[in-house]
Amino acid sequence: MPLYRDEAALVARAKQFDRAAIAELYRRYVQRIYRYVYYRVGDESTAEDLTAEVFLRALEGLESYSYRGVPFVAWLYRIAQARVADYHRRWGRRGETLPLDEKLVGMDDDLATFAEHREAYEDLYTALQQLTEEQQQVIALKFLAGLKNAEVAYVLGKTEGAVKALQHRALASLQRILGEDE
């Protein structure tokens, strides 16, 4: 767990208003948070604004963060999830999600390689849209953001068992939906 110890040291320094530590935490996590927010709102400008709000809220609430078995990045995702939910409530939109494109997944492959996989991404995107909002959130946090089940549970305010059940149902639904398309 060296990453978390290193992270804990950075957070401790950031709580003391160490600008270098704050900058390092931002650098480490801004792209991950942006991709999650972008996936959930589907608009670059809105995603940039909400990502900035996430880090502003994190900075304002940094004193209240303590490790308690949940890494700092999971705390950031929880803030991001709340900001996205507020955005959708404010604008009366259900969580529109964005197709899994090169911006979202950070593909470094060339355009030809991406084009080969485009149809599969589009099929997956269509299938994801058929999942419930909670299932989409679990899939995004687990597989797009790379969080562990305990971290996803923390972000969504659910038990780890509930997250596992949602993930299982989501994957079974995706398998059924994608199997029907063949």
Coordinates of C-alpha atoms in Angstrom, one line a residue:
M1 CA 0.0 0.0 0.0
P2 CA 2.8 2.5 -0.6
L3 CA 0.5 4.6 -2.9
Y4 CA -1.9 5.2 0.0
R5 CA 0.8 6.0 2.4
D6 CA 2.3 8.4 -0.1
E7 CA -1.2 9.7 -0.7
A8 CA -1.8 10.1 3.1
A9 CA 1.4 12.1 3.4
L10 CA 0.3 14.3 0.5
V11 CA -3.2 14.9 2.0
A12 CA -1.6 15.7 5.4
R13 CA 0.6 18.3 3.7
A14 CA -2.3 19.6 1.7
K15 CA -4.3 20.1 4.9
Q16 CA -1.4 22.4 6.0
F17 CA -2.0 24.4 2.7
D18 CA 1.2 23.1 1.1
R19 CA 0.7 24.3 -2.5
A20 CA 3.0 21.6 -3.9
A21 CA 1.0 18.8 -2.2
I22 CA -2.3 20.3 -3.4
A23 CA -0.9 20.6 -6.9
E24 CA 0.3 17.0 -6.9
L25 CA -3.1 15.7 -5.7
Y26 CA -4.8 17.7 -8.5
R27 CA -2.3 16.5 -11.1
R28 CA -2.8 12.8 -10.0
Y29 CA -6.5 12.8 -10.2
V30 CA -7.9 15.6 -12.4
Q31 CA -8.0 13.5 -15.6
R32 CA -9.7 10.5 -13.8
I33 CA -12.3 12.8 -12.3
Y34 CA -12.8 14.7 -15.6
R35 CA -13.3 11.4 -17.5
Y36 CA -15.9 10.2 -15.0
V37 CA -17.8 13.6 -15.1
Y38 CA -17.5 13.8 -18.9
Y39 CA -19.0 10.3 -19.2
R40 CA -21.9 11.3 -16.9
V41 CA -22.8 14.7 -18.4
G42 CA -21.7 14.3 -22.1
D43 CA -20.5 17.8 -22.6
E44 CA -16.8 19.0 -22.4
S45 CA -17.5 22.5 -21.1
T46 CA -19.9 21.3 -18.4
A47 CA -17.4 18.5 -17.5
E48 CA -14.6 21.0 -17.1
D49 CA -16.7 23.3 -14.9
L50 CA -17.9 20.4 -12.7
T51 CA -14.4 19.0 -12.4
A52 CA -13.2 22.4 -11.3
E53 CA -16.1 22.5 -8.7
V54 CA -15.1 19.0 -7.5
F55 CA -11.6 20.2 -6.7
L56 CA -12.8 23.4 -5.2
R57 CA -15.1 21.5 -2.9
A58 CA -12.4 19.1 -2.1
L59 CA -10.0 21.9 -1.1
E60 CA -12.7 23.6 0.9
G61 CA -13.6 20.3 2.7
L62 CA -10.1 18.9 2.9
E63 CA -10.0 19.3 6.7
S64 CA -13.0 16.9 7.0
Y65 CA -11.3 14.1 5.0
S66 CA -9.7 11.3 6.9
Y67 CA -8.5 8.0 5.4
R68 CA -10.8 5.5 7.3
G69 CA -9.9 2.8 4.8
V70 CA -11.1 4.8 1.8
P71 CA -8.5 6.4 -0.4
F72 CA -8.6 10.1 -1.2
V73 CA -9.5 9.4 -4.8
A74 CA -12.7 7.7 -3.7
W75 CA -13.6 10.8 -1.7
L76 CA -13.1 12.8 -4.8
Y77 CA -15.4 10.5 -6.8
R78 CA -18.0 10.9 -4.1
I79 CA -17.8 14.7 -4.5
A80 CA -17.9 14.3 -8.3
Q81 CA -21.0 12.0 -8.1
A82 CA -22.8 14.6 -5.9
R83 CA -21.9 17.4 -8.3
V84 CA -23.1 15.4 -11.3
A85 CA -26.4 14.6 -9.5
D86 CA -26.8 18.3 -8.6
Y87 CA -26.2 19.2 -12.2
H88 CA -28.8 16.8 -13.4
R89 CA -31.4 17.9 -10.8
R90 CA -30.8 21.6 -11.6
W91 CA -31.1 21.0 -15.4
G92 CA -33.8 18.3 -15.2
R93 CA -31.8 15.8 -17.1
R94 CA -31.4 12.1 -16.5
G95 CA -27.7 11.1 -16.5
E96 CA -26.9 11.2 -20.1
T97 CA -23.7 9.3 -20.7
L98 CA -21.2 9.7 -23.4
P99 CA -20.1 7.1 -25.9
L100 CA -16.8 5.4 -25.0
D101 CA -14.6 7.3 -27.4
E102 CA -10.9 8.1 -27.4
K103 CA -11.3 11.1 -25.2
L104 CA -13.1 9.1 -22.6
V105 CA -10.9 6.0 -22.3
G106 CA -7.7 7.8 -23.2
M107 CA -6.7 5.6 -26.0
D108 CA -3.3 6.3 -27.3
D109 CA -3.7 4.1 -30.4
D110 CA -3.8 5.6 -33.8
L111 CA -7.1 6.5 -35.6
A112 CA -7.1 3.3 -37.7
T113 CA -7.0 1.1 -34.6
F114 CA -9.7 3.2 -33.0
A115 CA -11.9 2.9 -36.1
E116 CA -11.6 -0.9 -36.0
H117 CA -13.0 -0.9 -32.5
R118 CA -15.6 1.8 -33.1
E119 CA -18.5 -0.5 -33.8
A120 CA -17.8 -2.5 -30.7
Y121 CA -17.7 0.7 -28.6
E122 CA -21.0 1.8 -30.2
D123 CA -22.6 -1.5 -29.4
L124 CA -21.4 -1.3 -25.8
Y125 CA -22.6 2.3 -25.5
T126 CA -26.1 1.3 -26.7
A127 CA -26.2 -1.6 -24.3
L128 CA -25.0 0.7 -21.4
Q129 CA -27.9 3.1 -22.1
Q130 CA -30.3 0.2 -21.4
L131 CA -29.0 -0.2 -17.8
T132 CA -30.5 1.5 -14.8
E133 CA -28.9 4.7 -13.6
E134 CA -27.4 2.9 -10.6
Q135 CA -26.1 0.1 -12.8
Q136 CA -24.5 2.7 -15.1
Q137 CA -22.8 4.4 -12.1
V138 CA -21.4 1.2 -10.8
I139 CA -20.1 0.2 -14.2
A140 CA -18.5 3.7 -14.7
L141 CA -16.9 3.8 -11.3
K142 CA -15.7 0.1 -11.3
F143 CA -14.5 -0.2 -14.9
L144 CA -14.0 3.3 -16.2
A145 CA -12.6 4.8 -13.0
G146 CA -11.0 1.6 -11.8
L147 CA -12.3 1.8 -8.2
K148 CA -12.6 -1.3 -6.0
N149 CA -16.0 -2.4 -4.8
A150 CA -15.5 -0.9 -1.3
E151 CA -14.6 2.4 -2.9
V152 CA -17.6 2.3 -5.3
A153 CA -19.8 1.6 -2.2
Y154 CA -18.3 4.6 -0.5
V155 CA -18.9 6.9 -3.5
L156 CA -22.5 5.8 -3.9
G157 CA -23.3 5.5 -0.2
K158 CA -24.2 1.8 -0.5
T159 CA -23.0 -1.4 1.0
E160 CA -20.3 -3.4 -0.7
G161 CA -22.8 -6.2 -1.1
A162 CA -25.3 -3.9 -2.8
V163 CA -22.5 -2.8 -5.2
K164 CA -21.6 -6.4 -6.0
A165 CA -25.3 -7.2 -6.7
L166 CA -25.7 -4.1 -8.9
Q167 CA -22.5 -5.0 -10.8
H168 CA -23.6 -8.6 -11.2
R169 CA -27.0 -7.5 -12.6
A170 CA -25.4 -4.9 -14.8
L171 CA -23.0 -7.4 -16.3
A172 CA -25.7 -10.0 -16.8
S173 CA -27.9 -7.4 -18.5
L174 CA -25.0 -6.3 -20.7
Q175 CA -24.3 -9.9 -21.6
R176 CA -27.9 -10.5 -22.4
I177 CA -28.3 -7.3 -24.5
L178 CA -25.0 -7.8 -26.4
G179 CA -25.9 -11.5 -26.9
E180 CA -29.2 -10.5 -28.5
D181 CA -27.4 -8.2 -31.0
E182 CA -25.3 -11.0 -32.5

